[in-house]
mmCIF file of C-alpha atoms and ligand atoms in Angstrom:
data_model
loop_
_atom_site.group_PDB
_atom_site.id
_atom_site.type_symbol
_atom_site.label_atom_id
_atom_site.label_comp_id
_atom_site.label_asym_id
_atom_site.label_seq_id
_atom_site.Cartn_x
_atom_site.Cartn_y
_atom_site.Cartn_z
ATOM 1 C CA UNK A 1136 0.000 0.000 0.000
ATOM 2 C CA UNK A 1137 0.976 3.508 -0.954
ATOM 3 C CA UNK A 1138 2.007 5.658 1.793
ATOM 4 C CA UNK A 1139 -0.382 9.084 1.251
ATOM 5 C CA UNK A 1140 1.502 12.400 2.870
ATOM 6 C CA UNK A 1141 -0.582 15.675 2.408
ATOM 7 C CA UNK A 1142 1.879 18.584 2.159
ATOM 8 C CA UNK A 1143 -0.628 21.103 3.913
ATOM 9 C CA UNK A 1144 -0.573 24.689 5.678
ATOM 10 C CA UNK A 1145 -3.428 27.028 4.631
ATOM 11 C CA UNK A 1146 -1.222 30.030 4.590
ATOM 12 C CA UNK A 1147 1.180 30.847 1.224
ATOM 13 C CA UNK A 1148 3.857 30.881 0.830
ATOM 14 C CA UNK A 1149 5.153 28.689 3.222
ATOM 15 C CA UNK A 1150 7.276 26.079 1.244
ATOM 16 C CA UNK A 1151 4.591 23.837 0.543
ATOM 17 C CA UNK A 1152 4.919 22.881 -2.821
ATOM 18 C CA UNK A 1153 8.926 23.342 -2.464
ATOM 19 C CA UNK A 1154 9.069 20.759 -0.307
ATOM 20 C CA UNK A 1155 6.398 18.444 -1.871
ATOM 21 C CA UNK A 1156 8.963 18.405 -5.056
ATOM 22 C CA UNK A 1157 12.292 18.201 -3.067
ATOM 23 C CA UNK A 1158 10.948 15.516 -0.859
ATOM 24 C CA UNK A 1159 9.746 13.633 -3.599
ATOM 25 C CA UNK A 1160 13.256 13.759 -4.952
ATOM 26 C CA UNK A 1161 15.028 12.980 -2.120
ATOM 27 C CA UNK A 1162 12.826 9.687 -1.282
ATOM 28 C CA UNK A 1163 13.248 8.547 -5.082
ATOM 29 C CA UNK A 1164 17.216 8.677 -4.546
ATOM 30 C CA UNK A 1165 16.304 6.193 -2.269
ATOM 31 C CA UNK A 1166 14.700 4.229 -4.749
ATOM 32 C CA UNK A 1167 11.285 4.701 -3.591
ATOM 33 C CA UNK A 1168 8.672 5.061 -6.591
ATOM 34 C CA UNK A 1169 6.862 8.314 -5.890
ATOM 35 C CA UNK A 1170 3.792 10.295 -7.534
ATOM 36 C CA UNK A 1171 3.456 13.544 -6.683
ATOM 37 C CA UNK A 1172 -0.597 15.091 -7.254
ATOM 38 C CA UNK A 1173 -1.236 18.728 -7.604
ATOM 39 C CA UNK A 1174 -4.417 19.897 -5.905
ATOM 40 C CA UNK A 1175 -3.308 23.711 -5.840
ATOM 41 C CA UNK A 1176 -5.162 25.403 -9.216
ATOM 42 C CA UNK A 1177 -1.784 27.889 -9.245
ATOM 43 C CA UNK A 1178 -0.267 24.577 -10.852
ATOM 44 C CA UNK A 1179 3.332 25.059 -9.469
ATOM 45 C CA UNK A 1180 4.009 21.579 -8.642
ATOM 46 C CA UNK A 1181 3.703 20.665 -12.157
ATOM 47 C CA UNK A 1182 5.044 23.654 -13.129
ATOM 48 C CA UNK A 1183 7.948 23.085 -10.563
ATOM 49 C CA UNK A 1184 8.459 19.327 -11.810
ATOM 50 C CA UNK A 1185 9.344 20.945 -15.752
ATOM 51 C CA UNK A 1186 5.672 20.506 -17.337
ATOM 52 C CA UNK A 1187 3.576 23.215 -18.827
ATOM 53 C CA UNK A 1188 0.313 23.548 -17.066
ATOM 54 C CA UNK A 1189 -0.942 25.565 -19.367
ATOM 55 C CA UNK A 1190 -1.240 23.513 -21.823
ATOM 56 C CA UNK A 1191 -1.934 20.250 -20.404
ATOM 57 C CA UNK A 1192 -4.946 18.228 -22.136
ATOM 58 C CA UNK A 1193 -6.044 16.464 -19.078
ATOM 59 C CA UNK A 1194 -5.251 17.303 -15.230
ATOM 60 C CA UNK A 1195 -6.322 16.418 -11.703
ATOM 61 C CA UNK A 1196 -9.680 18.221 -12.546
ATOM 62 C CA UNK A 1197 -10.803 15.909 -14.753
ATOM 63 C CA UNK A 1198 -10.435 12.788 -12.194
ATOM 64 C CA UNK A 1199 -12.241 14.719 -9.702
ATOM 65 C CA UNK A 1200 -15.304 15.514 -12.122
ATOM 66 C CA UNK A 1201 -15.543 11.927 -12.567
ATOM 67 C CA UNK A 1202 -15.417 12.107 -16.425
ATOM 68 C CA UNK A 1203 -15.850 8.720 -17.466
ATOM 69 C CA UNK A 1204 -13.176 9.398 -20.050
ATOM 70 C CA UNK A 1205 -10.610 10.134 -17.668
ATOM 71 C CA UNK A 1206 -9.470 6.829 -16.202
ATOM 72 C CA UNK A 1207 -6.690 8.430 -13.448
ATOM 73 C CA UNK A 1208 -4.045 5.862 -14.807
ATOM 74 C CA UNK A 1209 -3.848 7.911 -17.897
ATOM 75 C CA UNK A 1210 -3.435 11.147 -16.327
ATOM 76 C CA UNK A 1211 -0.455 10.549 -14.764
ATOM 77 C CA UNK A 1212 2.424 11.956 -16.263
ATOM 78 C CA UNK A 1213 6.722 10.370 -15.950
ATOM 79 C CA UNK A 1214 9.052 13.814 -15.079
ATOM 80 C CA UNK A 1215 12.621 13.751 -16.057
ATOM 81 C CA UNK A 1216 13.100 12.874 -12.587
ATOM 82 C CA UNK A 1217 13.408 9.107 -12.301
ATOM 83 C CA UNK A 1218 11.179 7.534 -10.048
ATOM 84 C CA UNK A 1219 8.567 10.213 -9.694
ATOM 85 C CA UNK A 1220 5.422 10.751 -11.954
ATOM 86 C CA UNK A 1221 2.844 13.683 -11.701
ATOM 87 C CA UNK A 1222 -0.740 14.156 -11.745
ATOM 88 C CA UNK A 1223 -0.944 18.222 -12.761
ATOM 89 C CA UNK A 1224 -3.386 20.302 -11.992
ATOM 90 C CA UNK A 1225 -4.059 24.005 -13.818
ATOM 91 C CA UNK A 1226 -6.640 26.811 -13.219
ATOM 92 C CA UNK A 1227 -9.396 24.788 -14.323
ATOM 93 C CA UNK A 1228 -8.884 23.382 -10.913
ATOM 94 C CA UNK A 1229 -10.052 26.324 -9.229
ATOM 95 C CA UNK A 1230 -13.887 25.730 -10.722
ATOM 96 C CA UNK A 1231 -14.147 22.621 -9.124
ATOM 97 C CA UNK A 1232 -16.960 23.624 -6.376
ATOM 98 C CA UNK A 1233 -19.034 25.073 -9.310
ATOM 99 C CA UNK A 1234 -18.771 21.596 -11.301
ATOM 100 C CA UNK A 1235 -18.816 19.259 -8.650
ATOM 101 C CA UNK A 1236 -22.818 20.613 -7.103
ATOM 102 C CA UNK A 1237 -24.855 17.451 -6.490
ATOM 103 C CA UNK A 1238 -22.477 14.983 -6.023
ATOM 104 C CA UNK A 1239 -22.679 13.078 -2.810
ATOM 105 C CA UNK A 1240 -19.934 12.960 -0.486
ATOM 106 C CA UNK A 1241 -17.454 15.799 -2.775
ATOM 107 C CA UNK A 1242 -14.640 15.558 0.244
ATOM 108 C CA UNK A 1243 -13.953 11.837 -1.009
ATOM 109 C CA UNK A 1244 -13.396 12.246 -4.787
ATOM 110 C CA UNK A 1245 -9.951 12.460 -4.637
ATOM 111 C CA UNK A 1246 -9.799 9.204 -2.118
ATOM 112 C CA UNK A 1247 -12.100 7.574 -4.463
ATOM 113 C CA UNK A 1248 -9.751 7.880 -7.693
ATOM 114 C CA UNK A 1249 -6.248 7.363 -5.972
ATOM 115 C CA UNK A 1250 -7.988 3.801 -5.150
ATOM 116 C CA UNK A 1251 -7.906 3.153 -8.705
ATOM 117 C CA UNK A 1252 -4.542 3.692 -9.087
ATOM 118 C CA UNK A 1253 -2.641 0.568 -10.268
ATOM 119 C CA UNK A 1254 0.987 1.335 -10.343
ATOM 120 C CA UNK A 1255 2.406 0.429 -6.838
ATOM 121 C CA UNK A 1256 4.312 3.794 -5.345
ATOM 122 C CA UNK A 1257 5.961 3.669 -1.985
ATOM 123 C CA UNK A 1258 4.912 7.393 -1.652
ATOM 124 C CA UNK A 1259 1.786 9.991 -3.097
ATOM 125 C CA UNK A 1260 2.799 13.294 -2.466
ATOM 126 C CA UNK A 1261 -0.497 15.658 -2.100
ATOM 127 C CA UNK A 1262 0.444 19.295 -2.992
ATOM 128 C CA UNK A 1263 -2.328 21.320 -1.149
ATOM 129 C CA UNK A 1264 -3.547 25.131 -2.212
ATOM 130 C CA UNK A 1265 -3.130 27.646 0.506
ATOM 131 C CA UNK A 1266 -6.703 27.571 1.400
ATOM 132 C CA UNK A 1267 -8.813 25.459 3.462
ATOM 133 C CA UNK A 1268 -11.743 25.109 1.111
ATOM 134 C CA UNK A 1269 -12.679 21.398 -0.372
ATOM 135 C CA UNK A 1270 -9.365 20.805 -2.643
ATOM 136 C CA UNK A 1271 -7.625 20.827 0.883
ATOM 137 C CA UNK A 1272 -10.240 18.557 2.540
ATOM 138 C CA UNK A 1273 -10.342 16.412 -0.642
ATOM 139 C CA UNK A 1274 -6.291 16.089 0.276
ATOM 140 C CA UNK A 1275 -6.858 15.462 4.287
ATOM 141 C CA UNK A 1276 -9.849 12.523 3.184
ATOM 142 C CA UNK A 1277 -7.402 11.130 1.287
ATOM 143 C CA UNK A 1278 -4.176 11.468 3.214
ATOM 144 C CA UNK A 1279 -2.518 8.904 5.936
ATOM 145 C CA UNK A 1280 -0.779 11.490 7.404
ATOM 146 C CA UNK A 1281 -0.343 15.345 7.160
ATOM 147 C CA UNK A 1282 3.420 17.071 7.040
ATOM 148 C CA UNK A 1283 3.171 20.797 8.077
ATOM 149 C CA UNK A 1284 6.032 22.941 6.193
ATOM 150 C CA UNK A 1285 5.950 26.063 8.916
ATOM 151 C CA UNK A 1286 7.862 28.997 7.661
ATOM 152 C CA UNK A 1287 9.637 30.988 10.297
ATOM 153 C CA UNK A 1288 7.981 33.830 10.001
ATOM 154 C CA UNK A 1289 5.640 36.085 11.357
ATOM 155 C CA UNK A 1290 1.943 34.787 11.757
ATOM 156 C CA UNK A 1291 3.133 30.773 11.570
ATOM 157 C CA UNK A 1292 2.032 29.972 14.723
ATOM 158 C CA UNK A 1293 -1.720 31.193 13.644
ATOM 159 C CA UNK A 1294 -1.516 28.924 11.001
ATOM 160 C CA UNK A 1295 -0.528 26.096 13.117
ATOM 161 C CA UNK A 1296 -3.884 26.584 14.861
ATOM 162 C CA UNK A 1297 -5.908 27.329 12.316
ATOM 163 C CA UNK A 1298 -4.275 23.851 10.360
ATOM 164 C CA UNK A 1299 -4.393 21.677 13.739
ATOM 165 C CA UNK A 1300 -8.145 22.791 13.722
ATOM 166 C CA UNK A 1301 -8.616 21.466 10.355
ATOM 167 C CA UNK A 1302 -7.114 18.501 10.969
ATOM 168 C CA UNK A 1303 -8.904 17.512 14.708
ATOM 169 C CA UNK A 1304 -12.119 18.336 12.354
ATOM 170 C CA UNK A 1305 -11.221 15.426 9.302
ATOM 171 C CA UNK A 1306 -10.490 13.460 11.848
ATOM 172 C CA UNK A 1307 -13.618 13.541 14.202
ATOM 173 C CA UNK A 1308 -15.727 13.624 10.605
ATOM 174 C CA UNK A 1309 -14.218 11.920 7.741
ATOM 175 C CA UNK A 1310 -10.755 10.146 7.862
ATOM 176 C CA UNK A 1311 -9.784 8.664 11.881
ATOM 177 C CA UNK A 1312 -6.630 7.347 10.639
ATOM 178 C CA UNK A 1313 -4.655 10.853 9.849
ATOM 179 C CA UNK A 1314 -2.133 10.919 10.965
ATOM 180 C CA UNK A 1315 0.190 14.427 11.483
ATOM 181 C CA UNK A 1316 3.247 13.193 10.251
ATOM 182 C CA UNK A 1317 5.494 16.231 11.553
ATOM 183 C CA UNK A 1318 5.944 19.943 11.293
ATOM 184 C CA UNK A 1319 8.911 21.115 8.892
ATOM 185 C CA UNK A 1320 10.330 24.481 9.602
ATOM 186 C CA UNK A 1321 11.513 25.992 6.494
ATOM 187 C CA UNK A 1322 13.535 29.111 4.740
ATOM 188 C CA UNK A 1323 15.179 28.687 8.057
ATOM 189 C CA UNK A 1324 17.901 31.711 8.294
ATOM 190 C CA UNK A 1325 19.706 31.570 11.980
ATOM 191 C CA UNK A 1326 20.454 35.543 11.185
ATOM 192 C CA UNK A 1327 17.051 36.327 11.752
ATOM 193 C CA UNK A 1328 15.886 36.952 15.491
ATOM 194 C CA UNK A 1329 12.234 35.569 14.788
ATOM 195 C CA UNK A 1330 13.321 32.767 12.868
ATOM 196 C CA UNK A 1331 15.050 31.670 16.065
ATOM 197 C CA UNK A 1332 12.112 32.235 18.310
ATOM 198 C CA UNK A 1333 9.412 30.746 15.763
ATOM 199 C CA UNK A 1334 11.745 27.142 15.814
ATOM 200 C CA UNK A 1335 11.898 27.308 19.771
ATOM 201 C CA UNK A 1336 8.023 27.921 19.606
ATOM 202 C CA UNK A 1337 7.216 24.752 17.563
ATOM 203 C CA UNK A 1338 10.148 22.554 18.965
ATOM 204 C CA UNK A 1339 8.815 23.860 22.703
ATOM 205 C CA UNK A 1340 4.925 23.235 21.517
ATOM 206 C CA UNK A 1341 5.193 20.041 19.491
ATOM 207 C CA UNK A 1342 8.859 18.238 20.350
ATOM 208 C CA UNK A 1343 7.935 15.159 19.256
ATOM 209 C CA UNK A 1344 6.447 15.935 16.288
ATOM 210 C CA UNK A 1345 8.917 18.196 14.279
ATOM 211 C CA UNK A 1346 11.282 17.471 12.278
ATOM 212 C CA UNK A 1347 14.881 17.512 13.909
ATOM 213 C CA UNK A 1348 15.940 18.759 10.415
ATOM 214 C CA UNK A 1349 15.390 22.244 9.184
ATOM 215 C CA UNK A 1350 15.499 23.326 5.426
ATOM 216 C CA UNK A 1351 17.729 26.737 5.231
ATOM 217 C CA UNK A 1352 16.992 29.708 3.033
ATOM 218 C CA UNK A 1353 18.806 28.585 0.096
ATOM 219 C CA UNK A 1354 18.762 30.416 -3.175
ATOM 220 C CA UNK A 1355 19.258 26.815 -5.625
ATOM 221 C CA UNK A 1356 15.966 26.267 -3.685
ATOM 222 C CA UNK A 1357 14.360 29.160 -5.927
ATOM 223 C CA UNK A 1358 16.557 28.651 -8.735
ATOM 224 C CA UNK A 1359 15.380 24.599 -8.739
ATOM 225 C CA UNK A 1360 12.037 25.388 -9.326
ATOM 226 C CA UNK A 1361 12.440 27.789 -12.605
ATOM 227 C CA UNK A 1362 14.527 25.526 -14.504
ATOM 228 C CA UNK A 1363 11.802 22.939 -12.930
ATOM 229 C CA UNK A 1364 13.683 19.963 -11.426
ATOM 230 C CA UNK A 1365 14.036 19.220 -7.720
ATOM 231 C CA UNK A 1366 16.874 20.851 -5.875
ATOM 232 C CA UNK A 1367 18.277 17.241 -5.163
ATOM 233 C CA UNK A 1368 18.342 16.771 -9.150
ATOM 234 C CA UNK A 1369 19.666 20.375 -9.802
ATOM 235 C CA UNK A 1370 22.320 20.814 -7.074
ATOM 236 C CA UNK A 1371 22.706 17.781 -5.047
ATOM 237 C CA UNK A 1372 25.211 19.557 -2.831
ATOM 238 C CA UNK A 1373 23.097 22.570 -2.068
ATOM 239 C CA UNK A 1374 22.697 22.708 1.565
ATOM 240 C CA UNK A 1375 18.942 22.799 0.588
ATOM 241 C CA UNK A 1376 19.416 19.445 -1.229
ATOM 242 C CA UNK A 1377 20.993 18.322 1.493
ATOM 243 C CA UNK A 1378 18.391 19.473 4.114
ATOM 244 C CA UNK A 1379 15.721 17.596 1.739
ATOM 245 C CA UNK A 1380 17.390 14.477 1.908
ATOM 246 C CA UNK A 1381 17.947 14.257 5.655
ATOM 247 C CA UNK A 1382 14.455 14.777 5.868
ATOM 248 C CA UNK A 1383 13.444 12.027 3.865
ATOM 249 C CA UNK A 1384 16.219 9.698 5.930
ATOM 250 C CA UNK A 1385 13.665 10.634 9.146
ATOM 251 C CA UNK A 1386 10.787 9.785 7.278
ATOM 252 C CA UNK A 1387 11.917 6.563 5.952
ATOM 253 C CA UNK A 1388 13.596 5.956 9.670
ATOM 254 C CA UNK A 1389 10.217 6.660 10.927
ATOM 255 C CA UNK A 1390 8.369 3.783 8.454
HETATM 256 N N1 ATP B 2054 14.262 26.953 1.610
HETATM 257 C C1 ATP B 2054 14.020 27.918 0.712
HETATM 258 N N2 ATP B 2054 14.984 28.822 0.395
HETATM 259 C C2 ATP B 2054 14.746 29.795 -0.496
HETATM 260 N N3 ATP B 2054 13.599 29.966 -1.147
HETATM 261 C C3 ATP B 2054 12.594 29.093 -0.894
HETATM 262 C C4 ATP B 2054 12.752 28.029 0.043
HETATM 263 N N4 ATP B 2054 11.591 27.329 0.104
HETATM 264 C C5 ATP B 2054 10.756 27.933 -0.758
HETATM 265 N N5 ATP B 2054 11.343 28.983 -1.355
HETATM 266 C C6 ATP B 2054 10.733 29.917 -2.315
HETATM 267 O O1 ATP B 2054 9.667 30.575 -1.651
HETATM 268 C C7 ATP B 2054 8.546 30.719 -2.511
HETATM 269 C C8 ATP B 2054 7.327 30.018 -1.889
HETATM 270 O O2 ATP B 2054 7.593 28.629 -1.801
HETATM 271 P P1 ATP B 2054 6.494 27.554 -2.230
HETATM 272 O O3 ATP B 2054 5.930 27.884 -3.558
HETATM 273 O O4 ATP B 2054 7.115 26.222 -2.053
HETATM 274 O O5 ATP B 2054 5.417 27.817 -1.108
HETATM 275 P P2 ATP B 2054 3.902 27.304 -1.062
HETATM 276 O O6 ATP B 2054 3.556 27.140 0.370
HETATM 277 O O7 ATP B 2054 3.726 26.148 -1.949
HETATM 278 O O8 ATP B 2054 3.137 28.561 -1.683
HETATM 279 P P3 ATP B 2054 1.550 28.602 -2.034
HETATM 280 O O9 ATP B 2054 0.872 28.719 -0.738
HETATM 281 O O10 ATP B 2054 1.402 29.800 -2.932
HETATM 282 O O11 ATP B 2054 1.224 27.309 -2.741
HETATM 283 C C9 ATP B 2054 8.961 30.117 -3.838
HETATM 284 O O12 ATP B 2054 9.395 31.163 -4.669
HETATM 285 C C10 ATP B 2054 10.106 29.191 -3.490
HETATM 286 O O13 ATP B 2054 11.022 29.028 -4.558
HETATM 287 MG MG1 MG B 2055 2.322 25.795 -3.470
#
């Protein structure tokens, strides 16, 4: 069975779809056979991974308006990245409430079609919009557990509530098994005062459950994702790289 990590934090910015990509590198240097699903209708995981939303035929959309024609096998897409494959998603995404009125049960659809997947990955990496509308529940129905990039910045530990909310409430209402898989500070700079005192805040709040690594401000990060490949692929020896890969060391430790 596929392990199912939701990459999710409501508020932008925060190095969501960053670390969905560089952690799906990392894990396939380790050999692990990874897809990667876009839920965010701003398309930068795709976009991040080297495709051309814009111009993609068929996307996540089309498996989640249940379009007969769109069997989710044939959606999914092989990057230059070995081991990882893509299921995009573009604007169109960002209709889905409009499209989807009638259907029973609309915080399942994505859980629904990943169960018809047939190609055996260790790992589906869910790449969640900064919003906490249905895409994001459609993610947290689907997910096993739920890895919180927090950026050390001002306001994170809002959105830690606001996300831990979300979560307690899938839980209670629709999936009992999620599981929070960890909190990931990120664009860590030990220069800045605050990014100092957000860290101590989280590792204080939630010890066991973050991340003992942290991913540095790292400008390959940024440069990674415009020539789309992950940082692991682009600059293996970037301390971001390297940051990505311990952190998929303490999730495989953690299996
Ligand atoms: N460790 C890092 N060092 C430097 N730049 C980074 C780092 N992580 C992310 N970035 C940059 O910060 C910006 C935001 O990152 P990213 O797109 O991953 O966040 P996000 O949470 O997915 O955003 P959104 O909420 O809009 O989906 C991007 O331009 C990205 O390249
Ligand atoms: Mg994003």
């Amino acid at each position: 069975m596929s392990k199912i990590i939701a990459i999710a934090n409501q508020k932008g910015g925060v190095g969501k779809t960053t670390t969905a990509i560089s952690l799906a590198g990392s894990l396939a240097k380790f050999n692990k056979q990874i897809l990667l699903i876009d839920m965010d209708p701003q398309g930068n995981c795709g976009r991040g991974m080297g495709l051309d939303s814009s111009i993609l035929k068929k996307t996540i959309f089309d498996v989640l308006v249940q379009d007969n024609k769109s069997d989710i096998n044939k959606i999914i897409k092989h990057t230059t990245t070995n081991n990882v494959d893509i299921i995009p998603s573009n604007l169109k995404l960002a209709t889905i409430e409009s499209k989807i009125q009638g259907i029973s049960r609309p915080f399942y659809l994505l859980r629904n079609a990943i169960e018809k997947i047939t190609k055996p990955y260790d790992y589906i990496i869910i790449d969640c919009p900064p919003s906490l509308g249905l895409l994001n529940l459609n993610a947290l129905c689907s997910a096993n557990s739920v890895l919180i990039p927090v950026q050390c910045e001002y306001y994170a530990m809002e959105a830690v509530a606001q996300i831990l909310s979300s979560i307690a409430k899938v839980q209670q209402d629709y999936n009992p098994e999620l599981d929070i898989l960890g909190f990931l500070l990120t664009m860590y700079d030990s220069r800045i005062r605050l990014a100092t005192e957000v860290t101590q805040e989280i590792r204080g709040l939630f010890k066991e459950k973050t991340f003992v690594t942290q991913i540095p401000r790292n400008a390959s990060i940024a440069e990674a994702a415009a020539v789309g490949k992950p940082i692991t692929v682009f600059r293996p020896t970037a301390s971001g790289s390297q940051a990505y890969i311990s952190l998929a060391k303490e999730i495989l430790a953690n299996e």
